[in-house]
mmCIF file of C-alpha atoms in Angstrom:
data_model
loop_
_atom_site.group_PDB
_atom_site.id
_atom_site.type_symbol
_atom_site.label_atom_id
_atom_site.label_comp_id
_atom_site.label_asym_id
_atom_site.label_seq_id
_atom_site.Cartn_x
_atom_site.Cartn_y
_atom_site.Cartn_z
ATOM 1 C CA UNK A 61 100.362 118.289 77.836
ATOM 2 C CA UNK A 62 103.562 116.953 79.746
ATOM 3 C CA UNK A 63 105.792 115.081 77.937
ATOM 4 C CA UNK A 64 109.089 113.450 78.201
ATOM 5 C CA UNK A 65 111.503 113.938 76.255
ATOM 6 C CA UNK A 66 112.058 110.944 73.766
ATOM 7 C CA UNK A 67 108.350 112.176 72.763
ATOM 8 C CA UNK A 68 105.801 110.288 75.301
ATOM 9 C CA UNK A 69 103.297 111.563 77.484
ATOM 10 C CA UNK A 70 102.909 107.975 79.382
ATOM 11 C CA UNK A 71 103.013 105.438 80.244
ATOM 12 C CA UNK A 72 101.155 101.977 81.583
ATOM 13 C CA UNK A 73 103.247 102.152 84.392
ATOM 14 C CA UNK A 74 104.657 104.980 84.929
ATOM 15 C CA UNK A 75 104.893 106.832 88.107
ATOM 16 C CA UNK A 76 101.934 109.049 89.581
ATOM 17 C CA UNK A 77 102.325 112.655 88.861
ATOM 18 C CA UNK A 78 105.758 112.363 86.909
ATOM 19 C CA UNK A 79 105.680 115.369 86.324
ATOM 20 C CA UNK A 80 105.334 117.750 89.283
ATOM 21 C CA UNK A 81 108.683 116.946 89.790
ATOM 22 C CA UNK A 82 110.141 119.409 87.398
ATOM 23 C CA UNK A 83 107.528 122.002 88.427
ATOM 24 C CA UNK A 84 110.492 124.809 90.328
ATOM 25 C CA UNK A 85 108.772 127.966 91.320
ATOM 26 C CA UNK A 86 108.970 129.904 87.660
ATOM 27 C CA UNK A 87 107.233 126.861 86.034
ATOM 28 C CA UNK A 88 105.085 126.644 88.898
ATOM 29 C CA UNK A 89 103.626 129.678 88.321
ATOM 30 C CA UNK A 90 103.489 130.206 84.521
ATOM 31 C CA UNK A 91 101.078 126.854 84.978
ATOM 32 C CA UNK A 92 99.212 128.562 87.706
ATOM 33 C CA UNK A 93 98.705 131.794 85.720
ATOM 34 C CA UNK A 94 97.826 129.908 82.369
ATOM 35 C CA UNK A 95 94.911 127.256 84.685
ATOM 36 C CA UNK A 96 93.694 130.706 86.244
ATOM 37 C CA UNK A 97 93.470 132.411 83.122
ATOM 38 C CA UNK A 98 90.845 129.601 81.745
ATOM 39 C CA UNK A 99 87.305 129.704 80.886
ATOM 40 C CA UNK A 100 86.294 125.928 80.952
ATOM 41 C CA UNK A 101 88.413 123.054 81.581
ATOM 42 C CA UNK A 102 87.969 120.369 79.318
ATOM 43 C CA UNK A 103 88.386 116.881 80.957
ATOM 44 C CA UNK A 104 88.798 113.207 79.144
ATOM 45 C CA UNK A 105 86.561 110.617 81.691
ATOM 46 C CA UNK A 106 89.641 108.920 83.230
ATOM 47 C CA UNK A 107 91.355 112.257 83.811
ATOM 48 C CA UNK A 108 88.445 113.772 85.763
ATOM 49 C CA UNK A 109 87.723 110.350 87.783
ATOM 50 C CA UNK A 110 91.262 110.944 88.882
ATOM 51 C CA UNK A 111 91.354 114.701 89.337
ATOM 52 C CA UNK A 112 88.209 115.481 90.946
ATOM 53 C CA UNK A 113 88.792 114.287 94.278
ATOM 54 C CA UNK A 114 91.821 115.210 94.309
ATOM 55 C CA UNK A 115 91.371 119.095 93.682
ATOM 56 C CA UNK A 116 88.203 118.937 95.769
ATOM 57 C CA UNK A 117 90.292 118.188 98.774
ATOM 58 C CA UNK A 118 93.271 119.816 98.603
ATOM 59 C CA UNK A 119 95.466 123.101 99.410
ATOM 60 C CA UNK A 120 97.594 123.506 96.610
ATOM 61 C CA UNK A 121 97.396 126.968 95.046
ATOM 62 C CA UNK A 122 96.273 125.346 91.427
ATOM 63 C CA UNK A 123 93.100 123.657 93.487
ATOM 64 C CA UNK A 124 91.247 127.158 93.517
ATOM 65 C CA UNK A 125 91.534 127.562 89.646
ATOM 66 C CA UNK A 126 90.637 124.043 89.164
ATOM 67 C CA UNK A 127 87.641 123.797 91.644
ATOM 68 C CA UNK A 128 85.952 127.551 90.855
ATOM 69 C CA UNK A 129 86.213 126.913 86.843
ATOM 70 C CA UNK A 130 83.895 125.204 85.328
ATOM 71 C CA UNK A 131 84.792 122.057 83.852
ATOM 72 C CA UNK A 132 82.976 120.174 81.089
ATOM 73 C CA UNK A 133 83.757 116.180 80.974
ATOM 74 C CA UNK A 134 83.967 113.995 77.809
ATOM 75 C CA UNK A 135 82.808 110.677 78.180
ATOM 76 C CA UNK A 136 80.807 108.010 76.682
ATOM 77 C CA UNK A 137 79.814 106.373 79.868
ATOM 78 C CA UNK A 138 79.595 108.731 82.613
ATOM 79 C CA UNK A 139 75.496 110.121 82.715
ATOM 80 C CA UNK A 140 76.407 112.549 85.674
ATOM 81 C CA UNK A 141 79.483 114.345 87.292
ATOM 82 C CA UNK A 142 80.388 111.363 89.529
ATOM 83 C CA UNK A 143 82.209 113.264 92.145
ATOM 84 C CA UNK A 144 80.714 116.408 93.843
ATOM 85 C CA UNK A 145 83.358 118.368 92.085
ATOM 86 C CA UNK A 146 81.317 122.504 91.333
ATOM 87 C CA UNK A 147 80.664 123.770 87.908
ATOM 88 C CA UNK A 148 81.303 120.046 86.635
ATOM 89 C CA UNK A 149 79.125 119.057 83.038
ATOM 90 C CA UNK A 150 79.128 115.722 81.439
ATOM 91 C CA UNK A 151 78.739 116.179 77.865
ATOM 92 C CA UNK A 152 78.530 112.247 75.724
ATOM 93 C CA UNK A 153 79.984 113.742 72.398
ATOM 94 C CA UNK A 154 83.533 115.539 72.150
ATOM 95 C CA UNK A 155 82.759 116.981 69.117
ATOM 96 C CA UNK A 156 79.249 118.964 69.671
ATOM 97 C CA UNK A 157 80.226 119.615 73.281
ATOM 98 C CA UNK A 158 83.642 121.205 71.893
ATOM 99 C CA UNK A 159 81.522 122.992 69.426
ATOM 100 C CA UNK A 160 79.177 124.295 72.206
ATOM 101 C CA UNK A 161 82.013 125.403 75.020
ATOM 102 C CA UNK A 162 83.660 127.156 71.876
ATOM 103 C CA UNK A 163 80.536 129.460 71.348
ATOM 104 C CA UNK A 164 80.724 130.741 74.552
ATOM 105 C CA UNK A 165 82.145 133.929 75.882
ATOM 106 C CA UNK A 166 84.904 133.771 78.159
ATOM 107 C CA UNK A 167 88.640 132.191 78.651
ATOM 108 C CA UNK A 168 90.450 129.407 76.537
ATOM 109 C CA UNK A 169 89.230 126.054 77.183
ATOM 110 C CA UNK A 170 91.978 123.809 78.513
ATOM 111 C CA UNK A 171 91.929 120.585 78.294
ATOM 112 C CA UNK A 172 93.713 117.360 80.499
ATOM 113 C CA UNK A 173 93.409 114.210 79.367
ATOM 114 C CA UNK A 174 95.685 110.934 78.228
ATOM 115 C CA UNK A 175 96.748 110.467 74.683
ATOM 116 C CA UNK A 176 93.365 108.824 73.171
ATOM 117 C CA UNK A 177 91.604 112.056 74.271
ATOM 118 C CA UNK A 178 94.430 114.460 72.899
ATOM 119 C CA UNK A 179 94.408 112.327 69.593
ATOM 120 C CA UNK A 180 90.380 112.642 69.548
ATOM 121 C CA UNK A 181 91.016 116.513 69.840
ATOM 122 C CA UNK A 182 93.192 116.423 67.180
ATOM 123 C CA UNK A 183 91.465 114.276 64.862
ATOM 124 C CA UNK A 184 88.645 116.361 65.134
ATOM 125 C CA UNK A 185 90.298 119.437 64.148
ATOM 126 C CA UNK A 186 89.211 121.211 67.413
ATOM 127 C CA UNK A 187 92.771 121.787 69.149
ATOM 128 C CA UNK A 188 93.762 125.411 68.283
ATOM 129 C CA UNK A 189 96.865 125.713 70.264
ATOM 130 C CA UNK A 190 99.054 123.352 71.607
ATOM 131 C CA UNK A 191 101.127 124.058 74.754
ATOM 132 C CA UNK A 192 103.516 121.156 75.266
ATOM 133 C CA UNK A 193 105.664 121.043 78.460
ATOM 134 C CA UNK A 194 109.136 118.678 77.696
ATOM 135 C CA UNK A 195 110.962 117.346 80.749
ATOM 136 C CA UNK A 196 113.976 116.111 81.146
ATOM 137 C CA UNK A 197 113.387 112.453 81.600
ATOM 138 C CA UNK A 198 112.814 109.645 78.906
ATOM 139 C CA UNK A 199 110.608 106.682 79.100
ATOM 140 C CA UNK A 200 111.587 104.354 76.575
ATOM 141 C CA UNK A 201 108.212 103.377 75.817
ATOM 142 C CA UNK A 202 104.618 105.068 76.010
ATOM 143 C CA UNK A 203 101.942 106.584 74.537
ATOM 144 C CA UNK A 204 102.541 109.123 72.649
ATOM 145 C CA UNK A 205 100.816 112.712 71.837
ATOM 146 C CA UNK A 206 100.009 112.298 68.161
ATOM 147 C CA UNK A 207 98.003 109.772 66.143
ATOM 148 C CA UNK A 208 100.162 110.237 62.879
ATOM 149 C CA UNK A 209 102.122 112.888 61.350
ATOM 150 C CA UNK A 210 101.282 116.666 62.070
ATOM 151 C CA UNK A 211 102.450 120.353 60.897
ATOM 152 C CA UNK A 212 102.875 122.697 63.502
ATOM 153 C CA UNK A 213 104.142 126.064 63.947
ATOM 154 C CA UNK A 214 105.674 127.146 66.294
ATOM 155 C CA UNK A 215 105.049 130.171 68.092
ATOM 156 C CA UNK A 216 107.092 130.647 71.695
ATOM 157 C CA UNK A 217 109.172 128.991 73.482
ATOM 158 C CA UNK A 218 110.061 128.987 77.414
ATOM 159 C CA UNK A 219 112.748 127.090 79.471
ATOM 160 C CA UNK A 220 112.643 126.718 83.323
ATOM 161 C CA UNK A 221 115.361 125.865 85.688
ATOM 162 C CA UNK A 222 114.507 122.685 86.649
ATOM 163 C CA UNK A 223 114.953 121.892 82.833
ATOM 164 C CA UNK A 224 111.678 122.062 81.302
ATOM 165 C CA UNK A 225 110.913 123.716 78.236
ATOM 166 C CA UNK A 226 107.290 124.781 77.680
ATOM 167 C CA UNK A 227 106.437 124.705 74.016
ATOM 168 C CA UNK A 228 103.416 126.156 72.523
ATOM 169 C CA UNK A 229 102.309 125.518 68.414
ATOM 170 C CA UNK A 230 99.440 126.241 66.437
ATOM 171 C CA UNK A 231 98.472 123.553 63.416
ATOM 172 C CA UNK A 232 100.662 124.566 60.727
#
């Protein structure tokens, strides 16, 4: 999850893709080795209406990873992958589809989404790790990453030039 640093990860209006620009080469590719390194990636319904075309059109070294993994889509209204996007499922409930990606073999799932689908995750109990990237910017006002109050651990930390620092935590 990107997030700024007074604590939000966006905004109503903020500005597309906020934050690529803090991606320098070494974050670039610590975010390109951990989207290779997955087995599913897990997509919120506005997040894949958005990324699908995207990826399925473009050059960019992280559209490989994001096209040849499968990706599994939570959402309460979409009935079908929308977008010709490979390896795409739609699954209605977050917490039985979850269950079933969990079960099978293969890489972490990662998952991209907006705050109401983070704070599902959460509520649910089905976020094992948390990898939070902070850059140097502040909004003011946003949404924010949690629902409520939450014990983490933390368990590495990694700062880029550009003045990110990638977090991850497990619950606590």
């Amino acid at each position: 999850m990107e997030m700024t640093l007074d604590g939000f990860v966006g905004q109503p209006d903020e500005e597309p893709g906020w934050p690529t620009h803090y991606y320098d080469d070494d974050f670039s590719s610590s975010m390109l080795e951990l989207i290779s390194g997955a087995g599913v990636h897990a997509l919120g319904r506005v997040a894949y209406v958005g990324m699908a075309p995207y990826w399925q059109s473009s050059d960019d070294a992280f559209a490989k990873p994001m096209n040849e993994i499968p990706k599994a889509v939570f959402s309460r209204t979409l009935t079908e992958a929308e977008a010709d996007w490979p390896e795409t499922t739609v699954y209605r409930d977050v917490a039985s589809g979850m269950a079933e990606l969990k079960a099978q073999d293969g890489g972490p799932i990662l998952t991209y989404g907006g705050a109401g689908f983070a704070q599902e995750l959460t509520r649910l109990g089905l976020v094992d790790e948390y990898r939070i990237n902070v850059h140097p910017i502040a909004f003011g006002t946003g949404y924010r990453l949690f629902g409520g109050p939450m014990d983490l651990e933390l368990k590495d930390v990694r700062r880029f030039g550009a003045g990110s620092i990638a977090y991850t935590y497990t619950s606590g």
